[in-house]
CSV table of C-alpha atoms and ligand atoms in Angstrom, one decimal:
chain,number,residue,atom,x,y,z
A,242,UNK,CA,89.7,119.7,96.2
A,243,UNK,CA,88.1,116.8,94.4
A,244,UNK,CA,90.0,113.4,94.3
A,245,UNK,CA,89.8,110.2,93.2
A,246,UNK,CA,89.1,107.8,96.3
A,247,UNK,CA,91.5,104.8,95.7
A,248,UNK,CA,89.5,101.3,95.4
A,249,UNK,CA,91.6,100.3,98.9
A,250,UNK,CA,89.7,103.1,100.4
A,251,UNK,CA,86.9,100.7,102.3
A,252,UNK,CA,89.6,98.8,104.1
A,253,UNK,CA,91.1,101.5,105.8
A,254,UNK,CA,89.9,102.4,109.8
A,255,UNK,CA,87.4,105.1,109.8
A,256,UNK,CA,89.9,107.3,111.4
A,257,UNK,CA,91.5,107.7,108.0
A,258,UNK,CA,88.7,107.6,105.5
A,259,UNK,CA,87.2,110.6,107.9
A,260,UNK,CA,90.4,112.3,108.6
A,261,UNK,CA,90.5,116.1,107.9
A,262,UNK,CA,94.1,115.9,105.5
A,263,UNK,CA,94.8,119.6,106.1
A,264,UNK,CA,97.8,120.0,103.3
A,265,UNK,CA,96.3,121.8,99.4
A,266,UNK,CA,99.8,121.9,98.7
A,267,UNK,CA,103.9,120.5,99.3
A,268,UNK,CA,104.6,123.8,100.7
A,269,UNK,CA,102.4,124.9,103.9
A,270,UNK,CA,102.0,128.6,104.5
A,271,UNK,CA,99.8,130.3,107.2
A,272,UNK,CA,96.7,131.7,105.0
A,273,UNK,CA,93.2,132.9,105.7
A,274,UNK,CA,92.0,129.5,104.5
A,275,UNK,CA,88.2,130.0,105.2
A,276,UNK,CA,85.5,127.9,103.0
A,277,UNK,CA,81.5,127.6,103.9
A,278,UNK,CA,80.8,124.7,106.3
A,279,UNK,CA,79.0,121.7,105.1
A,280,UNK,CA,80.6,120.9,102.6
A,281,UNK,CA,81.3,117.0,101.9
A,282,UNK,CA,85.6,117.7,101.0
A,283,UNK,CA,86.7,114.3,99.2
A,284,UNK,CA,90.0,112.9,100.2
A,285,UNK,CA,92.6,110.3,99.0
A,286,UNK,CA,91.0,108.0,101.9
A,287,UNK,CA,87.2,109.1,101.7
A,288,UNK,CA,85.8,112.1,103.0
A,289,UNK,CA,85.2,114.7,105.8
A,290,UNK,CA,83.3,117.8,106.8
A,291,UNK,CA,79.1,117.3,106.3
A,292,UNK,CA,78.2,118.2,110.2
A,293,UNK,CA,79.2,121.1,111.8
A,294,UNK,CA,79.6,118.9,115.0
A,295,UNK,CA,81.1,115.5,114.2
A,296,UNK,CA,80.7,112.5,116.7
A,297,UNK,CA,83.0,109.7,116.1
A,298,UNK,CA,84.1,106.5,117.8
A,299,UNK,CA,86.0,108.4,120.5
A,300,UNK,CA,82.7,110.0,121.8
A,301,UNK,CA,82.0,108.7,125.0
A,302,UNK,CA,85.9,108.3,125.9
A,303,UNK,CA,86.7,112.2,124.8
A,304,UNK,CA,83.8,113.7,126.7
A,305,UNK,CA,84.6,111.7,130.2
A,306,UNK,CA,88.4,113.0,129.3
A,307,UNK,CA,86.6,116.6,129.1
A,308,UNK,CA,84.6,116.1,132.3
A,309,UNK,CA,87.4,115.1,134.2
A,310,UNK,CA,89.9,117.9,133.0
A,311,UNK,CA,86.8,121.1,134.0
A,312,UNK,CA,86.3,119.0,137.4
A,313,UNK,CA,90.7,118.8,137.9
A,314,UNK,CA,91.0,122.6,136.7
A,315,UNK,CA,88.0,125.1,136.2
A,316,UNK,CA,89.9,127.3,134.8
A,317,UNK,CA,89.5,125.5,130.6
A,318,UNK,CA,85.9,127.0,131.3
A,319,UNK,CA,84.4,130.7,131.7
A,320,UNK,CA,81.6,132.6,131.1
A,321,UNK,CA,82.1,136.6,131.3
A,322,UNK,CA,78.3,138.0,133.0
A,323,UNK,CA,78.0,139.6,129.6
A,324,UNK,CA,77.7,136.4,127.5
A,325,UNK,CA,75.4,134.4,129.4
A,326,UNK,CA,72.7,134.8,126.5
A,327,UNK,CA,75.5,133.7,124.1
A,328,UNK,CA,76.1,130.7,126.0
A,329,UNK,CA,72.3,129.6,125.6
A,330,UNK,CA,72.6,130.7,122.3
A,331,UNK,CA,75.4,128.3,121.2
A,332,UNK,CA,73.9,125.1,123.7
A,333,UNK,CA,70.6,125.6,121.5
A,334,UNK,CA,72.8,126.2,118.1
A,335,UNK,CA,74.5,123.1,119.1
A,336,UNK,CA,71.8,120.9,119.9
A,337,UNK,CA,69.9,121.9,117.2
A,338,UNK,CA,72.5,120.5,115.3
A,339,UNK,CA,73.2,117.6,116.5
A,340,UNK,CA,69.8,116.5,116.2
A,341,UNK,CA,69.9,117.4,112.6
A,342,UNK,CA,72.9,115.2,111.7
A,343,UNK,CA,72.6,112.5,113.7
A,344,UNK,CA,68.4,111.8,114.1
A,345,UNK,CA,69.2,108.3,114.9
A,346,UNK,CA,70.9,109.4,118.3
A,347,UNK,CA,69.6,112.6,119.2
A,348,UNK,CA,66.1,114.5,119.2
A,349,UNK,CA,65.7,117.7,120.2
A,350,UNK,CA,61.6,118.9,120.6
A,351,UNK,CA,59.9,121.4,122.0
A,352,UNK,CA,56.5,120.5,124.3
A,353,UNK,CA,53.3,122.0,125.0
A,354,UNK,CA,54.1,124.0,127.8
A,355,UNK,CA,57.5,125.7,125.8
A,356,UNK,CA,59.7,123.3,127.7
A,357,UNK,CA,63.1,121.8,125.6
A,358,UNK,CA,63.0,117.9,125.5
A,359,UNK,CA,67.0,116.8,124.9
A,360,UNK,CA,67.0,112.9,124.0
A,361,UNK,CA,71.0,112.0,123.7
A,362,UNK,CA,70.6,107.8,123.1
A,363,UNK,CA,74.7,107.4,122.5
A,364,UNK,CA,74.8,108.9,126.6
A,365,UNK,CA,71.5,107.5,127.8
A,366,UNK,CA,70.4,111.2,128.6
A,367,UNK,CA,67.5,113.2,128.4
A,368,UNK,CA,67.1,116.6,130.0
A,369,UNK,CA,64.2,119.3,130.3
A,370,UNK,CA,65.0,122.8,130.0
A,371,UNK,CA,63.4,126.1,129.6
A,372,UNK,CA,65.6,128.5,127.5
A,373,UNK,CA,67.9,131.2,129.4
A,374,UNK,CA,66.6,129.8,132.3
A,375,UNK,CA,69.8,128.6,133.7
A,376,UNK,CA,68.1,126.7,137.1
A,377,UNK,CA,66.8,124.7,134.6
A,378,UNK,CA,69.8,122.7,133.6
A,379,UNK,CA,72.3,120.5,136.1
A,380,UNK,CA,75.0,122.8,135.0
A,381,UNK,CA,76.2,126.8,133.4
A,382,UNK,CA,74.7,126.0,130.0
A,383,UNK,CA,78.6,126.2,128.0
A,384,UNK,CA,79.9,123.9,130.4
A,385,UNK,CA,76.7,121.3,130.1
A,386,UNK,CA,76.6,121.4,126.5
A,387,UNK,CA,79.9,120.5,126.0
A,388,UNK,CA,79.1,117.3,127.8
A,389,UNK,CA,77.7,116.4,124.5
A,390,UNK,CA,80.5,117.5,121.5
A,391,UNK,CA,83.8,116.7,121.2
A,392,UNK,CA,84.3,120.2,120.1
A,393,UNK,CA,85.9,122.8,122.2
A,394,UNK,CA,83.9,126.1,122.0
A,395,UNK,CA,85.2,129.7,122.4
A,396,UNK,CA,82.6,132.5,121.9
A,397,UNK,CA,83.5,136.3,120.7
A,398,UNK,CA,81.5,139.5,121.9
A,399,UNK,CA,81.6,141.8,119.5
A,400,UNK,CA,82.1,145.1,120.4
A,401,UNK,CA,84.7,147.1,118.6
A,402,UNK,CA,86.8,144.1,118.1
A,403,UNK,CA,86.1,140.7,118.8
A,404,UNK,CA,86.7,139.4,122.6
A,405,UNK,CA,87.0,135.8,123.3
A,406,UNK,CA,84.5,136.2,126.5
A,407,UNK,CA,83.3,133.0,126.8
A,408,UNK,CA,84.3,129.4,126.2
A,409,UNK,CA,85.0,125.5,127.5
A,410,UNK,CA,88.5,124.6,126.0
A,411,UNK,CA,90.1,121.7,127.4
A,412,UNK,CA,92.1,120.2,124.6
A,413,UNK,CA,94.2,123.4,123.2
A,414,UNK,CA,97.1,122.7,121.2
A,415,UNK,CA,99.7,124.9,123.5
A,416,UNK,CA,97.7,127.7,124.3
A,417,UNK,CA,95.9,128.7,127.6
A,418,UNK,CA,92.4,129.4,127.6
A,419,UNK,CA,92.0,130.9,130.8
A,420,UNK,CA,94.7,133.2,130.1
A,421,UNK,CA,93.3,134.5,126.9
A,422,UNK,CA,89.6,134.7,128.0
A,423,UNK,CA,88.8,138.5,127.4
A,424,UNK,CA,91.5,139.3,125.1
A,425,UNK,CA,90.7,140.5,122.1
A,426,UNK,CA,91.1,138.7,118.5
A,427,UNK,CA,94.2,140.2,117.7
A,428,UNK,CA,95.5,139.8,121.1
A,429,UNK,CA,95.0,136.2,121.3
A,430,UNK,CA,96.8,135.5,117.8
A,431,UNK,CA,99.9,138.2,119.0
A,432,UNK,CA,102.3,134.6,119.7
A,433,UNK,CA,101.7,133.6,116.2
A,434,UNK,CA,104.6,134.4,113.9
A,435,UNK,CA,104.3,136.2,110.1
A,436,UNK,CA,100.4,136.5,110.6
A,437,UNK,CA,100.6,139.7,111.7
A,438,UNK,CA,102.9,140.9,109.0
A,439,UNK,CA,101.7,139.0,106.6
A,440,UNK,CA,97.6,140.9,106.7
A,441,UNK,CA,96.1,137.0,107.7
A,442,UNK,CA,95.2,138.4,110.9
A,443,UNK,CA,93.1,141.5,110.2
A,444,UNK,CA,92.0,139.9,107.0
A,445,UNK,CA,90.4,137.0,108.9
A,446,UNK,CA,88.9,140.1,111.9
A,447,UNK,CA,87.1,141.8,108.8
A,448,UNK,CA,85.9,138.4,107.5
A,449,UNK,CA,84.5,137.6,111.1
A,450,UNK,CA,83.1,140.8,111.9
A,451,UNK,CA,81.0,140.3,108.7
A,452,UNK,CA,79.9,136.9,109.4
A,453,UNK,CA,76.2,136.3,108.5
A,454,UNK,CA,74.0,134.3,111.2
A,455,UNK,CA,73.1,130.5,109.0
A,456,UNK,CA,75.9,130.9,107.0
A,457,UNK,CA,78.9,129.2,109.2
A,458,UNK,CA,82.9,128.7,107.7
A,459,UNK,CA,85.1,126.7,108.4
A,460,UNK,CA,88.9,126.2,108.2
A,461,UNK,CA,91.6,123.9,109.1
A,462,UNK,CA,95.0,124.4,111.6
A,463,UNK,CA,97.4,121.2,111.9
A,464,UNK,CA,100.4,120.4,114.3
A,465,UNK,CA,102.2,117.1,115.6
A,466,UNK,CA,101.4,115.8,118.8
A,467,UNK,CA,103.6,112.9,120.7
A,468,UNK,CA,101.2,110.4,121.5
A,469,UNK,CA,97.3,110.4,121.6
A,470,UNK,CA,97.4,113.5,123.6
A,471,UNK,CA,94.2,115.7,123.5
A,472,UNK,CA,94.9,117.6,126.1
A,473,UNK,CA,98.2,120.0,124.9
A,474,UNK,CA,97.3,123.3,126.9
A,475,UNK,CA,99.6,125.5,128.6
A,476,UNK,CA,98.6,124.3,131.8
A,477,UNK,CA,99.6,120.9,131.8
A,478,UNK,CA,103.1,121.4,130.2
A,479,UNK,CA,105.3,119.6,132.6
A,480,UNK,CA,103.1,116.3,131.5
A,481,UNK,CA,104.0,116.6,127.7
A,482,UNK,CA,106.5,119.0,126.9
A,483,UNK,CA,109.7,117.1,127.8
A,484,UNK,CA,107.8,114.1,125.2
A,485,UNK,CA,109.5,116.5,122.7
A,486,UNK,CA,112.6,115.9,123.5
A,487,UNK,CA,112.3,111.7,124.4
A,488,UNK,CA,110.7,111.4,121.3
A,489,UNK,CA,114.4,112.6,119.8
A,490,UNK,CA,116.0,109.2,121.5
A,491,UNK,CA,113.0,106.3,120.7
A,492,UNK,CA,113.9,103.6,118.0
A,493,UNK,CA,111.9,104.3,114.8
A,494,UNK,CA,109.0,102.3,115.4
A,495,UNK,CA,108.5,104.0,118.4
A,496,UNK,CA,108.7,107.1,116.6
A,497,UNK,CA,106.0,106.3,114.2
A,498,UNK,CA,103.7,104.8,116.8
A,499,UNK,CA,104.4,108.1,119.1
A,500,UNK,CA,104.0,110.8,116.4
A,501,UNK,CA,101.1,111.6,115.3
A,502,UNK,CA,99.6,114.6,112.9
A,503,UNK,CA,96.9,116.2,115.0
A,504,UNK,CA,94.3,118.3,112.6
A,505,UNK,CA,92.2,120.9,114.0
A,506,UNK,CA,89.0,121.5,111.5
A,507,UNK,CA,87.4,124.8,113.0
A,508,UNK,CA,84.0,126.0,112.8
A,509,UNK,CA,83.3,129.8,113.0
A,510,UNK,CA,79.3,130.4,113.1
A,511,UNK,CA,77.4,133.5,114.1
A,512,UNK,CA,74.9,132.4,116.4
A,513,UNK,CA,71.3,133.7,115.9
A,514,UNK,CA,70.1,135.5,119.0
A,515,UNK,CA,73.6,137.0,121.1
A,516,UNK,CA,75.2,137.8,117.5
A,517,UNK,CA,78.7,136.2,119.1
A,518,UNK,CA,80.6,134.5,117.1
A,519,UNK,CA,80.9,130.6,117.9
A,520,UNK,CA,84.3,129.3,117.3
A,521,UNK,CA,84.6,125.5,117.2
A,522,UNK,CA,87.8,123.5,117.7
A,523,UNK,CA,87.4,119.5,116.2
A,524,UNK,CA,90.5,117.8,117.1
A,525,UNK,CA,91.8,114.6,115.2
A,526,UNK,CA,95.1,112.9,115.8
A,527,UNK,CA,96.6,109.8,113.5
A,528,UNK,CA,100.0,108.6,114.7
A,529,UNK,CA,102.2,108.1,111.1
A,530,UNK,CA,102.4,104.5,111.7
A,531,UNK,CA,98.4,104.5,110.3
A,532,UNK,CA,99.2,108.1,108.0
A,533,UNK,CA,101.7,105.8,105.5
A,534,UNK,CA,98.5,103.6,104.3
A,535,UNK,CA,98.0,106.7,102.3
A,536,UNK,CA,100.8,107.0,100.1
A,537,UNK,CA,99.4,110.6,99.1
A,538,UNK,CA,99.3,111.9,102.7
A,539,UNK,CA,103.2,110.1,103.0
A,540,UNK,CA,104.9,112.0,100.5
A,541,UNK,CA,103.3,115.3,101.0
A,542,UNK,CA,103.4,115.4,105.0
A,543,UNK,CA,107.1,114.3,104.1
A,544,UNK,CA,107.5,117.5,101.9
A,545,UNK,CA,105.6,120.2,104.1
A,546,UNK,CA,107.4,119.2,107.5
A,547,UNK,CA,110.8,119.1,105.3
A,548,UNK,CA,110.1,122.9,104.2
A,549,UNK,CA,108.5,124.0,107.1
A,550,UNK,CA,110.1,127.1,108.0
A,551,UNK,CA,112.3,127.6,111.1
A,552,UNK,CA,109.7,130.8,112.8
A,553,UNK,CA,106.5,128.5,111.9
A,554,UNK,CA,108.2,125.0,113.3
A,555,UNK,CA,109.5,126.6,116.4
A,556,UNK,CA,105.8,128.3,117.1
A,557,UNK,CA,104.3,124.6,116.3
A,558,UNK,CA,106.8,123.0,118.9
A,559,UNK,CA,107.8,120.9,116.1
A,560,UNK,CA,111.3,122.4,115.5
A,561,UNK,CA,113.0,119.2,117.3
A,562,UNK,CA,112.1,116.7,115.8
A,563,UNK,CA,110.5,117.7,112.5
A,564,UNK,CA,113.2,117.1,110.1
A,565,UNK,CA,113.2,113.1,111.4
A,566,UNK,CA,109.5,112.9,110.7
A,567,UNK,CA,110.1,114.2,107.3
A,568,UNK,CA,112.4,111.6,107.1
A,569,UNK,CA,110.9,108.9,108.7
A,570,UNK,CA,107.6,109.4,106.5
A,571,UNK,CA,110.4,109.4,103.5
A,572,UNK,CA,111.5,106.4,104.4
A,573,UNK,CA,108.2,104.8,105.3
A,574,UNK,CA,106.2,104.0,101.8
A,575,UNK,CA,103.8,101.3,102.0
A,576,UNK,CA,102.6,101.6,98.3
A,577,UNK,CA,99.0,102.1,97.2
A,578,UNK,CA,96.7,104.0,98.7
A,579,UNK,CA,95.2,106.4,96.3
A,580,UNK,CA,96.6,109.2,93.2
A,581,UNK,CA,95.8,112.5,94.7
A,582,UNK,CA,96.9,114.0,98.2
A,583,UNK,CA,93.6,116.2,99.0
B,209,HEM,C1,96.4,130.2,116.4
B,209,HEM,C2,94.7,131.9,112.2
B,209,HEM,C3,90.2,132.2,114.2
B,209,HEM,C4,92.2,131.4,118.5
B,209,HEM,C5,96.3,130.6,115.1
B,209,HEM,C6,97.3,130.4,114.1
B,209,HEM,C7,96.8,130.8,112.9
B,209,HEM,C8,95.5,131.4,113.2
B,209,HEM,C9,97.5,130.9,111.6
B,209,HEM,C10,98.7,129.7,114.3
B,209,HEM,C11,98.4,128.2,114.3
B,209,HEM,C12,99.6,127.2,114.2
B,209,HEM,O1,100.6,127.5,113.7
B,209,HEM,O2,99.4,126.1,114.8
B,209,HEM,C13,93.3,132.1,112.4
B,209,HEM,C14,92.4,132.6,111.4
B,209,HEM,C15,91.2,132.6,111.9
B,209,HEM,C16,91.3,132.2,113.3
B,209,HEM,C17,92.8,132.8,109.9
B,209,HEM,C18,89.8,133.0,111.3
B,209,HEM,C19,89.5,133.0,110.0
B,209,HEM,C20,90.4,132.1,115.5
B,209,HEM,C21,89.4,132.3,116.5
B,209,HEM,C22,89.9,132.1,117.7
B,209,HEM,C23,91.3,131.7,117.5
B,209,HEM,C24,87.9,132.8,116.2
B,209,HEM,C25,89.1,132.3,119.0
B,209,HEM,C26,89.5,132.8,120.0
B,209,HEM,C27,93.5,131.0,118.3
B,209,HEM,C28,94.4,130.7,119.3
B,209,HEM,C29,95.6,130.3,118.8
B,209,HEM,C30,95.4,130.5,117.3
B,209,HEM,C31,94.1,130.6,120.8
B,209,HEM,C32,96.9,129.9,119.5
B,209,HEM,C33,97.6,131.2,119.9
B,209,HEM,C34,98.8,131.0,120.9
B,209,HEM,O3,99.8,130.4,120.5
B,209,HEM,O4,98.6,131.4,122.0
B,209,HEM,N1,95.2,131.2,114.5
B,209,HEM,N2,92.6,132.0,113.6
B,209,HEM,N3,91.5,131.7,116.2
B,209,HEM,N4,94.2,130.9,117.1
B,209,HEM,FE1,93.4,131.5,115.3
């Protein structure tokens, strides 16, 4: 996936020189799509995907979005009795590295008397706590640590199958956490259309059930959202499902200020200690008002929403208004930008 990066590149907002372009191709197809994490991926803007947890100018305004969503509805977090060593293991997994990407912000040490020191300068934060000893934090360890990623978390038991047991997921793209918690892999993904049909599915269960621990993957999964809007669960539905339909009467600059292509990069990581699987969820959205600066990303978002087909656009919620974003990106070229798409 290597590119050139066009000379215009520096002048573009870090939202697009860091945004995760999700399309390889004209033609988008549901696929396995799993690479190892760490990776630098070089795009026709710049570049993305170095830290396995990525802090980025919306820190501090995503995670008070997060705090206020678990204090309005408890039910984006859970922890099954079962995975309470899992949930220590992926708040010391995800401290660990966040220290290790970002040293200028965040130390994590260990004291004399065994004791974890957390040092978080970007929230002004530092907190003592003893491993598994849960009195020893403010908060269920999930639920605290995701007071420091923008990532949502889900963690996997595995038994037989994989079990989503475990997880703080407050900015789903229309799904329900708290209504999956406990299913099983291949429950959770039964909405999805051709996956199951197609092997993805039970190609990507083998794949997971094989994962090594320090050796994490990644992948990416991409929708449109109408307006800057994180939080797209099931729940809140009544709040942004009918902005499907408005965004079908708006005049077109409306329409390329409201739309925006919202890219999931995942993380799947076996942690260390539990041996659950840690499935992270990186959200980015860019409304395709700031997407046309890339010429690249234009033409081929253009093309992929144009062929989309019916099953996978009505399971994306797109099916409304997709064929007028094909079009509007069609008829939006700014010129420059860059050669390659990637
Ligand atoms: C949705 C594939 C890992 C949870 C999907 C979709 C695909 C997919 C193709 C449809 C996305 C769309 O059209 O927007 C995969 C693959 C994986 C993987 C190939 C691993 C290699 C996971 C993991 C979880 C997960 C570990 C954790 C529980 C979900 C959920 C949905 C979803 C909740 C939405 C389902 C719904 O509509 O209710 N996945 N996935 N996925 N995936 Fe995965």
């Amino acid at each position: 996936m290597s590119t050139t990066v066009p000379a215009r590149a520096g002048s573009l907002p870090a939202s697009l020189r860091h945004f995760p372009f999700p399309f390889t191709d004209d033609v988008y197809r549901y696929s396995t799509n799993v690479e190892p994490a760490g990776r630098p991926v070089a795009t026709a803007a710049g570049q993305w995907g170095e830290p396995l947890v990525d802090i980025d100018g919306h820190y501090r305004e995503e995670l008070t979005e997060r705090a206020e969503i678990l204090r309005r509805d408890p039910t984006r977090h859970a922890v099954l009795p079962h995975m309470r060593v899992a949930a220590w293991d992926a708040a010391l997994t995800l401290l660990r590295e966040l220290a290790a990407a970002y040293p200028d912000d965040m130390t994590l040490t260990r004291e004399a008397d065994g004791r974890w020191r957390w040092e978080n300068r970007l929230l002004g934060l530092t907190q003592r706590f003893v491993y598994a000893d849960d009195a020893s934090l403010p908060d269920e360890p999930l639920r605290w640590v995701s007071g420091q990623v923008q990532e949502d978390i889900v963690l996997l038991d595995q038994r037989d199958q994989l079990y989503g047991d475990a997880g703080v997921v407050t900015f789903a793209a229309d799904w329900s956490f708290g209504f999956d918690v406990g299913m099983s892999f291949l429950e959770i993904h039964g909405p999805v259309p051709r996956i199951r049909q197609e092997g993805v599915i039970t190609r990507a269960h083998e794949f997971l059930k094989r994962l090594q621990p320090h050796q994490p993957y990644r992948r990416t999964n991409w929708t449109l959202t109408v307006g800057r809007r994180l939080d797209v669960s099931t729940e809140t539905y009544p709040d942004w499902g009918p902005d499907r339909e408005l965004v079908q009467q708006v005049d077109n600059e409306t329409f390329g200020r409201l739309v925006h292509l919202r890219v999931e990069v995942q993380h799947l990581v076996r942690l260390p200690d539990s041996g659950s699987i840690m499935f992270l969820i990186r959200t980015y959205l860019v409304p395709f008002e700031d997407l046309v600066a890339v010429e690249p990303w234009r033409l081929r978002t253009a093309m992929v929403l144009a062929e989309l087909p019916e099953d996978m656009a009505d399971y994306k919620g797109v099916i409304k208004y997709k064929d007028r974003a094909a079009r509007w990106l069609r008829d939006h070229g700014t010129r420059g930008g860059g050669e390659h798409p990637e």
